[in-house]
């Protein structure tokens, strides 16, 4: 679940063990939760300069989602939780040279709970969630968008965090025909983000207000696509089922 150096692993174990001594007077009460928290503390914090860390006090019961959406989100959370089992214990990491990350698309209007859901998922799996506004990353200057994205993904590699790209429409809109240099570079920016997502070993969640604005070719590159209906629709379904 975490990408750490040998020194960071040693420091994390030492921290967790020390906390057990202080709390219980014995190192034998060491738990997975203690080790997870210590590993998170050892992760690089360089991503904080490029994105906004999202914290939450919410839980699954606070999410107003239709049954199908909730089931899909739970499935994704389980996939994140057990990625290390699939790749390490089952040996799939030897068969896949790159692209071991997980790519998810959340589609729904503003206020449907996309960010809140992502934060609850991150809390469930014990990882930090960092939100990046893609509209702010995209630059009118040639090459700047790629540089911004490179800095984000490089920092994310050592931060052991889930990346949440908001306003994905800003970059992943339907590709236009190449009529001038601006169109050509816009398509290059999209291709670059897709490439970095493919190479990234962590979890990336893209959020868009309208799924129909996303190019179908990009949607097919996602492992999961989740539709978020308006809260009224979800609430009516819950009342009906209740």
PDB file of C-alpha atoms in Angstrom:
ATOM      1  CA  UNK A   1       0.000   0.000   0.000  1.00  0.00           C
ATOM      2  CA  UNK A   2       2.967   2.346   0.569  1.00  0.00           C
ATOM      3  CA  UNK A   3       6.095   3.060  -1.450  1.00  0.00           C
ATOM      4  CA  UNK A   4       8.823   3.592   1.164  1.00  0.00           C
ATOM      5  CA  UNK A   5      12.593   3.428   1.311  1.00  0.00           C
ATOM      6  CA  UNK A   6      14.255   0.931   3.685  1.00  0.00           C
ATOM      7  CA  UNK A   7      15.056   3.826   6.025  1.00  0.00           C
ATOM      8  CA  UNK A   8      11.433   4.980   6.050  1.00  0.00           C
ATOM      9  CA  UNK A   9      10.241   1.437   6.762  1.00  0.00           C
ATOM     10  CA  UNK A  10      12.620   1.177   9.724  1.00  0.00           C
ATOM     11  CA  UNK A  11      11.523   4.581  11.020  1.00  0.00           C
ATOM     12  CA  UNK A  12       7.833   3.677  10.648  1.00  0.00           C
ATOM     13  CA  UNK A  13       8.256   0.415  12.583  1.00  0.00           C
ATOM     14  CA  UNK A  14      10.263   2.192  15.299  1.00  0.00           C
ATOM     15  CA  UNK A  15       7.609   4.902  15.641  1.00  0.00           C
ATOM     16  CA  UNK A  16       4.732   2.414  15.825  1.00  0.00           C
ATOM     17  CA  UNK A  17       6.570   0.220  18.348  1.00  0.00           C
ATOM     18  CA  UNK A  18       7.455   3.203  20.540  1.00  0.00           C
ATOM     19  CA  UNK A  19       3.836   4.340  20.567  1.00  0.00           C
ATOM     20  CA  UNK A  20       2.793   0.862  21.710  1.00  0.00           C
ATOM     21  CA  UNK A  21       5.323   0.999  24.563  1.00  0.00           C
ATOM     22  CA  UNK A  22       4.031   4.404  25.660  1.00  0.00           C
ATOM     23  CA  UNK A  23       0.374   3.457  25.343  1.00  0.00           C
ATOM     24  CA  UNK A  24       0.345  -0.155  26.561  1.00  0.00           C
ATOM     25  CA  UNK A  25       3.758  -0.743  28.109  1.00  0.00           C
ATOM     26  CA  UNK A  26       4.446  -3.503  25.589  1.00  0.00           C
ATOM     27  CA  UNK A  27       5.482  -3.715  21.917  1.00  0.00           C
ATOM     28  CA  UNK A  28       3.350  -6.816  21.390  1.00  0.00           C
ATOM     29  CA  UNK A  29       0.179  -4.766  20.968  1.00  0.00           C
ATOM     30  CA  UNK A  30       1.475  -3.526  17.624  1.00  0.00           C
ATOM     31  CA  UNK A  31      -1.445  -3.372  15.187  1.00  0.00           C
ATOM     32  CA  UNK A  32      -1.938  -2.868  11.474  1.00  0.00           C
ATOM     33  CA  UNK A  33      -3.613   0.468  12.207  1.00  0.00           C
ATOM     34  CA  UNK A  34      -0.521   1.683  14.126  1.00  0.00           C
ATOM     35  CA  UNK A  35       1.810   0.616  11.323  1.00  0.00           C
ATOM     36  CA  UNK A  36      -0.420   2.227   8.687  1.00  0.00           C
ATOM     37  CA  UNK A  37      -0.468   5.545  10.510  1.00  0.00           C
ATOM     38  CA  UNK A  38       3.308   5.454  10.993  1.00  0.00           C
ATOM     39  CA  UNK A  39       3.808   4.677   7.286  1.00  0.00           C
ATOM     40  CA  UNK A  40       1.592   7.612   6.327  1.00  0.00           C
ATOM     41  CA  UNK A  41       3.686   9.880   8.546  1.00  0.00           C
ATOM     42  CA  UNK A  42       6.855   8.745   6.732  1.00  0.00           C
ATOM     43  CA  UNK A  43       5.408   9.494   3.299  1.00  0.00           C
ATOM     44  CA  UNK A  44       6.690  12.576   1.521  1.00  0.00           C
ATOM     45  CA  UNK A  45       4.622  15.707   2.058  1.00  0.00           C
ATOM     46  CA  UNK A  46       5.854  17.469  -1.088  1.00  0.00           C
ATOM     47  CA  UNK A  47       2.431  17.072  -2.705  1.00  0.00           C
ATOM     48  CA  UNK A  48       0.995  19.609  -0.250  1.00  0.00           C
ATOM     49  CA  UNK A  49       2.674  22.390  -2.220  1.00  0.00           C
ATOM     50  CA  UNK A  50       0.889  21.361  -5.422  1.00  0.00           C
ATOM     51  CA  UNK A  51      -2.532  20.159  -4.283  1.00  0.00           C
ATOM     52  CA  UNK A  52      -5.087  20.550  -1.494  1.00  0.00           C
ATOM     53  CA  UNK A  53      -5.246  17.801   1.108  1.00  0.00           C
ATOM     54  CA  UNK A  54      -8.844  16.715   1.678  1.00  0.00           C
ATOM     55  CA  UNK A  55      -9.809  15.543   5.142  1.00  0.00           C
ATOM     56  CA  UNK A  56     -13.204  14.244   6.208  1.00  0.00           C
ATOM     57  CA  UNK A  57     -15.185  13.335   9.275  1.00  0.00           C
ATOM     58  CA  UNK A  58     -17.839  11.644   7.152  1.00  0.00           C
ATOM     59  CA  UNK A  59     -18.521   7.918   6.913  1.00  0.00           C
ATOM     60  CA  UNK A  60     -20.319   5.603   4.497  1.00  0.00           C
ATOM     61  CA  UNK A  61     -23.690   6.206   6.137  1.00  0.00           C
ATOM     62  CA  UNK A  62     -23.394   9.936   5.405  1.00  0.00           C
ATOM     63  CA  UNK A  63     -23.305   9.355   1.640  1.00  0.00           C
ATOM     64  CA  UNK A  64     -26.645   9.793  -0.143  1.00  0.00           C
ATOM     65  CA  UNK A  65     -26.131   7.532  -3.148  1.00  0.00           C
ATOM     66  CA  UNK A  66     -28.318   5.106  -5.087  1.00  0.00           C
ATOM     67  CA  UNK A  67     -27.688   1.433  -4.420  1.00  0.00           C
ATOM     68  CA  UNK A  68     -25.902   0.818  -7.729  1.00  0.00           C
ATOM     69  CA  UNK A  69     -23.501   3.730  -7.220  1.00  0.00           C
ATOM     70  CA  UNK A  70     -22.787   2.768  -3.607  1.00  0.00           C
ATOM     71  CA  UNK A  71     -22.088  -0.831  -4.640  1.00  0.00           C
ATOM     72  CA  UNK A  72     -19.706   0.338  -7.368  1.00  0.00           C
ATOM     73  CA  UNK A  73     -17.824   2.646  -4.991  1.00  0.00           C
ATOM     74  CA  UNK A  74     -17.500  -0.140  -2.437  1.00  0.00           C
ATOM     75  CA  UNK A  75     -16.079  -2.384  -5.142  1.00  0.00           C
ATOM     76  CA  UNK A  76     -13.454   0.231  -6.028  1.00  0.00           C
ATOM     77  CA  UNK A  77     -12.541   0.662  -2.354  1.00  0.00           C
ATOM     78  CA  UNK A  78     -11.989  -3.088  -2.052  1.00  0.00           C
ATOM     79  CA  UNK A  79      -9.837  -3.032  -5.203  1.00  0.00           C
ATOM     80  CA  UNK A  80      -7.644  -0.324  -3.635  1.00  0.00           C
ATOM     81  CA  UNK A  81      -7.436  -2.157  -0.314  1.00  0.00           C
ATOM     82  CA  UNK A  82      -6.331  -5.469  -1.812  1.00  0.00           C
ATOM     83  CA  UNK A  83      -4.097  -4.240  -4.656  1.00  0.00           C
ATOM     84  CA  UNK A  84      -1.008  -5.384  -2.745  1.00  0.00           C
ATOM     85  CA  UNK A  85      -2.503  -8.880  -2.446  1.00  0.00           C
ATOM     86  CA  UNK A  86      -3.161  -9.118  -6.192  1.00  0.00           C
ATOM     87  CA  UNK A  87       0.230  -7.775  -7.240  1.00  0.00           C
ATOM     88  CA  UNK A  88       2.550  -9.025  -4.498  1.00  0.00           C
ATOM     89  CA  UNK A  89       1.005 -12.198  -3.069  1.00  0.00           C
ATOM     90  CA  UNK A  90      -0.609 -13.409  -6.290  1.00  0.00           C
ATOM     91  CA  UNK A  91       2.432 -12.434  -8.336  1.00  0.00           C
ATOM     92  CA  UNK A  92       0.775 -10.215 -10.943  1.00  0.00           C
ATOM     93  CA  UNK A  93       3.474  -7.538 -10.541  1.00  0.00           C
ATOM     94  CA  UNK A  94       5.873  -9.862 -12.375  1.00  0.00           C
ATOM     95  CA  UNK A  95       3.506 -10.043 -15.331  1.00  0.00           C
ATOM     96  CA  UNK A  96       2.769  -6.316 -15.604  1.00  0.00           C
ATOM     97  CA  UNK A  97       5.796  -4.109 -16.305  1.00  0.00           C
ATOM     98  CA  UNK A  98       3.954  -0.819 -15.789  1.00  0.00           C
ATOM     99  CA  UNK A  99       0.479   0.582 -15.350  1.00  0.00           C
ATOM    100  CA  UNK A 100      -0.253  -1.058 -12.013  1.00  0.00           C
ATOM    101  CA  UNK A 101      -2.262   1.942 -10.905  1.00  0.00           C
ATOM    102  CA  UNK A 102      -6.017   2.297 -10.669  1.00  0.00           C
ATOM    103  CA  UNK A 103      -7.867   4.852 -12.815  1.00  0.00           C
ATOM    104  CA  UNK A 104     -11.386   5.911 -11.858  1.00  0.00           C
ATOM    105  CA  UNK A 105     -13.833   8.398 -13.380  1.00  0.00           C
ATOM    106  CA  UNK A 106     -16.568  10.004 -11.261  1.00  0.00           C
ATOM    107  CA  UNK A 107     -19.254  11.663 -13.403  1.00  0.00           C
ATOM    108  CA  UNK A 108     -22.045  13.815 -12.007  1.00  0.00           C
ATOM    109  CA  UNK A 109     -23.260  17.364 -11.524  1.00  0.00           C
ATOM    110  CA  UNK A 110     -21.847  19.629  -8.827  1.00  0.00           C
ATOM    111  CA  UNK A 111     -23.177  18.737  -5.396  1.00  0.00           C
ATOM    112  CA  UNK A 112     -23.705  15.038  -6.080  1.00  0.00           C
ATOM    113  CA  UNK A 113     -21.001  13.980  -3.599  1.00  0.00           C
ATOM    114  CA  UNK A 114     -18.032  13.092  -5.796  1.00  0.00           C
ATOM    115  CA  UNK A 115     -15.406  14.725  -3.560  1.00  0.00           C
ATOM    116  CA  UNK A 116     -17.097  13.562  -0.377  1.00  0.00           C
ATOM    117  CA  UNK A 117     -17.227   9.988  -1.673  1.00  0.00           C
ATOM    118  CA  UNK A 118     -13.539  10.077  -2.638  1.00  0.00           C
ATOM    119  CA  UNK A 119     -12.640  11.330   0.849  1.00  0.00           C
ATOM    120  CA  UNK A 120     -14.640   8.545   2.527  1.00  0.00           C
ATOM    121  CA  UNK A 121     -12.900   5.982   0.317  1.00  0.00           C
ATOM    122  CA  UNK A 122      -9.478   7.395   1.198  1.00  0.00           C
ATOM    123  CA  UNK A 123     -10.346   7.307   4.892  1.00  0.00           C
ATOM    124  CA  UNK A 124     -11.480   3.687   4.559  1.00  0.00           C
ATOM    125  CA  UNK A 125      -8.211   2.526   2.958  1.00  0.00           C
ATOM    126  CA  UNK A 126      -5.974   4.651   5.198  1.00  0.00           C
ATOM    127  CA  UNK A 127      -4.502   6.880   2.482  1.00  0.00           C
ATOM    128  CA  UNK A 128      -4.409  10.653   2.109  1.00  0.00           C
ATOM    129  CA  UNK A 129      -6.514  12.317  -0.593  1.00  0.00           C
ATOM    130  CA  UNK A 130      -5.147  15.287  -2.536  1.00  0.00           C
ATOM    131  CA  UNK A 131      -7.411  17.365  -4.754  1.00  0.00           C
ATOM    132  CA  UNK A 132      -6.049  19.024  -7.896  1.00  0.00           C
ATOM    133  CA  UNK A 133      -8.116  21.452  -9.942  1.00  0.00           C
ATOM    134  CA  UNK A 134      -7.256  20.546 -13.535  1.00  0.00           C
ATOM    135  CA  UNK A 135      -8.621  23.882 -14.726  1.00  0.00           C
ATOM    136  CA  UNK A 136      -5.840  25.526 -12.737  1.00  0.00           C
ATOM    137  CA  UNK A 137      -3.165  23.131 -13.997  1.00  0.00           C
ATOM    138  CA  UNK A 138      -3.874  23.754 -17.678  1.00  0.00           C
ATOM    139  CA  UNK A 139      -1.771  26.639 -18.973  1.00  0.00           C
ATOM    140  CA  UNK A 140      -2.067  28.673 -22.153  1.00  0.00           C
ATOM    141  CA  UNK A 141       1.712  28.605 -22.466  1.00  0.00           C
ATOM    142  CA  UNK A 142       3.167  25.768 -24.516  1.00  0.00           C
ATOM    143  CA  UNK A 143       4.760  23.082 -22.372  1.00  0.00           C
ATOM    144  CA  UNK A 144       3.666  24.513 -19.014  1.00  0.00           C
ATOM    145  CA  UNK A 145       0.736  22.125 -18.561  1.00  0.00           C
ATOM    146  CA  UNK A 146       3.034  19.129 -18.988  1.00  0.00           C
ATOM    147  CA  UNK A 147       5.507  20.588 -16.481  1.00  0.00           C
ATOM    148  CA  UNK A 148       2.724  21.123 -13.942  1.00  0.00           C
ATOM    149  CA  UNK A 149       1.479  17.562 -14.376  1.00  0.00           C
ATOM    150  CA  UNK A 150       5.008  16.149 -14.131  1.00  0.00           C
ATOM    151  CA  UNK A 151       5.568  17.904 -10.797  1.00  0.00           C
ATOM    152  CA  UNK A 152       2.281  16.550  -9.454  1.00  0.00           C
ATOM    153  CA  UNK A 153       2.891  12.925 -10.451  1.00  0.00           C
ATOM    154  CA  UNK A 154       6.522  13.001  -9.297  1.00  0.00           C
ATOM    155  CA  UNK A 155       5.443  14.235  -5.871  1.00  0.00           C
ATOM    156  CA  UNK A 156       2.551  11.746  -5.765  1.00  0.00           C
ATOM    157  CA  UNK A 157       4.920   8.809  -6.259  1.00  0.00           C
ATOM    158  CA  UNK A 158       6.528   9.356  -2.864  1.00  0.00           C
ATOM    159  CA  UNK A 159       3.441  10.739  -1.121  1.00  0.00           C
ATOM    160  CA  UNK A 160       1.479   7.469  -1.126  1.00  0.00           C
ATOM    161  CA  UNK A 161      -1.734   9.389  -1.725  1.00  0.00           C
ATOM    162  CA  UNK A 162      -4.836   9.185  -3.871  1.00  0.00           C
ATOM    163  CA  UNK A 163      -4.935  11.876  -6.559  1.00  0.00           C
ATOM    164  CA  UNK A 164      -8.318  13.490  -7.156  1.00  0.00           C
ATOM    165  CA  UNK A 165      -8.400  15.578 -10.345  1.00  0.00           C
ATOM    166  CA  UNK A 166     -11.415  17.879 -10.284  1.00  0.00           C
ATOM    167  CA  UNK A 167     -12.835  19.644 -13.367  1.00  0.00           C
ATOM    168  CA  UNK A 168     -11.507  16.935 -15.681  1.00  0.00           C
ATOM    169  CA  UNK A 169     -13.552  18.520 -18.485  1.00  0.00           C
ATOM    170  CA  UNK A 170     -10.855  21.199 -18.708  1.00  0.00           C
ATOM    171  CA  UNK A 171      -8.481  18.715 -20.301  1.00  0.00           C
ATOM    172  CA  UNK A 172     -10.434  15.577 -21.132  1.00  0.00           C
ATOM    173  CA  UNK A 173     -13.126  17.148 -23.259  1.00  0.00           C
ATOM    174  CA  UNK A 174     -13.902  15.729 -26.660  1.00  0.00           C
ATOM    175  CA  UNK A 175     -10.852  16.039 -28.847  1.00  0.00           C
ATOM    176  CA  UNK A 176     -11.092  18.562 -31.620  1.00  0.00           C
ATOM    177  CA  UNK A 177      -9.764  18.333 -35.118  1.00  0.00           C
ATOM    178  CA  UNK A 178      -6.280  19.745 -35.489  1.00  0.00           C
ATOM    179  CA  UNK A 179      -6.851  23.043 -37.275  1.00  0.00           C
ATOM    180  CA  UNK A 180      -3.995  25.061 -35.826  1.00  0.00           C
ATOM    181  CA  UNK A 181      -1.016  24.868 -33.465  1.00  0.00           C
ATOM    182  CA  UNK A 182      -3.231  25.440 -30.412  1.00  0.00           C
ATOM    183  CA  UNK A 183      -5.353  22.361 -31.178  1.00  0.00           C
ATOM    184  CA  UNK A 184      -2.236  20.270 -31.746  1.00  0.00           C
ATOM    185  CA  UNK A 185      -0.699  21.233 -28.404  1.00  0.00           C
ATOM    186  CA  UNK A 186      -4.026  20.748 -26.606  1.00  0.00           C
ATOM    187  CA  UNK A 187      -4.132  17.149 -27.827  1.00  0.00           C
ATOM    188  CA  UNK A 188      -0.494  16.687 -26.797  1.00  0.00           C
ATOM    189  CA  UNK A 189      -1.389  17.788 -23.256  1.00  0.00           C
ATOM    190  CA  UNK A 190      -4.204  15.237 -23.104  1.00  0.00           C
ATOM    191  CA  UNK A 191      -1.923  12.480 -24.393  1.00  0.00           C
ATOM    192  CA  UNK A 192       0.703  13.404 -21.804  1.00  0.00           C
ATOM    193  CA  UNK A 193      -1.752  13.175 -18.911  1.00  0.00           C
ATOM    194  CA  UNK A 194      -2.955   9.793 -20.160  1.00  0.00           C
ATOM    195  CA  UNK A 195       0.642   8.604 -20.367  1.00  0.00           C
ATOM    196  CA  UNK A 196       1.454   9.728 -16.813  1.00  0.00           C
ATOM    197  CA  UNK A 197      -1.707   8.102 -15.511  1.00  0.00           C
ATOM    198  CA  UNK A 198      -0.750   4.850 -17.220  1.00  0.00           C
ATOM    199  CA  UNK A 199       2.729   4.958 -15.657  1.00  0.00           C
ATOM    200  CA  UNK A 200       1.518   5.942 -12.191  1.00  0.00           C
ATOM    201  CA  UNK A 201       1.325   3.047  -9.722  1.00  0.00           C
ATOM    202  CA  UNK A 202      -1.119   4.761  -7.405  1.00  0.00           C
ATOM    203  CA  UNK A 203      -4.813   5.604  -7.506  1.00  0.00           C
ATOM    204  CA  UNK A 204      -6.100   8.437  -9.697  1.00  0.00           C
ATOM    205  CA  UNK A 205      -9.705   9.643  -9.592  1.00  0.00           C
ATOM    206  CA  UNK A 206     -10.977  12.041 -12.254  1.00  0.00           C
ATOM    207  CA  UNK A 207     -14.146  14.024 -11.614  1.00  0.00           C
ATOM    208  CA  UNK A 208     -16.320  15.541 -14.318  1.00  0.00           C
ATOM    209  CA  UNK A 209     -19.662  17.330 -14.217  1.00  0.00           C
ATOM    210  CA  UNK A 210     -20.940  15.680 -17.378  1.00  0.00           C
ATOM    211  CA  UNK A 211     -19.766  12.289 -18.600  1.00  0.00           C
ATOM    212  CA  UNK A 212     -20.936  13.108 -22.133  1.00  0.00           C
ATOM    213  CA  UNK A 213     -18.288  15.841 -22.261  1.00  0.00           C
ATOM    214  CA  UNK A 214     -15.536  13.263 -21.828  1.00  0.00           C
ATOM    215  CA  UNK A 215     -14.089  11.702 -24.951  1.00  0.00           C
ATOM    216  CA  UNK A 216     -15.171   8.047 -25.171  1.00  0.00           C
ATOM    217  CA  UNK A 217     -11.603   7.003 -25.933  1.00  0.00           C
ATOM    218  CA  UNK A 218     -10.548   8.342 -22.531  1.00  0.00           C
ATOM    219  CA  UNK A 219     -13.480   6.728 -20.721  1.00  0.00           C
ATOM    220  CA  UNK A 220     -12.414   3.355 -22.073  1.00  0.00           C
ATOM    221  CA  UNK A 221      -8.975   3.843 -20.495  1.00  0.00           C
ATOM    222  CA  UNK A 222     -10.547   4.000 -17.018  1.00  0.00           C
ATOM    223  CA  UNK A 223     -10.808   0.894 -14.864  1.00  0.00           C
ATOM    224  CA  UNK A 224     -14.058   2.177 -13.359  1.00  0.00           C
ATOM    225  CA  UNK A 225     -16.630   4.775 -14.447  1.00  0.00           C
ATOM    226  CA  UNK A 226     -19.170   5.762 -11.779  1.00  0.00           C
ATOM    227  CA  UNK A 227     -22.254   7.914 -12.395  1.00  0.00           C
ATOM    228  CA  UNK A 228     -23.398  10.198  -9.564  1.00  0.00           C
ATOM    229  CA  UNK A 229     -27.061  11.245  -9.909  1.00  0.00           C
ATOM    230  CA  UNK A 230     -28.528  14.331  -8.273  1.00  0.00           C
ATOM    231  CA  UNK A 231     -29.124  13.901  -4.499  1.00  0.00           C
ATOM    232  CA  UNK A 232     -32.899  14.153  -4.953  1.00  0.00           C
ATOM    233  CA  UNK A 233     -32.869  11.127  -7.254  1.00  0.00           C
ATOM    234  CA  UNK A 234     -30.710   9.133  -4.856  1.00  0.00           C
ATOM    235  CA  UNK A 235     -32.796  10.235  -1.854  1.00  0.00           C
ATOM    236  CA  UNK A 236     -36.038   9.181  -3.548  1.00  0.00           C
ATOM    237  CA  UNK A 237     -34.555   5.757  -4.272  1.00  0.00           C
ATOM    238  CA  UNK A 238     -33.494   5.333  -0.652  1.00  0.00           C
ATOM    239  CA  UNK A 239     -36.954   6.331   0.595  1.00  0.00           C
ATOM    240  CA  UNK A 240     -38.603   3.962  -1.873  1.00  0.00           C
ATOM    241  CA  UNK A 241     -36.370   1.069  -0.845  1.00  0.00           C
ATOM    242  CA  UNK A 242     -36.834   1.966   2.838  1.00  0.00           C
TER     243      UNK A 242
END
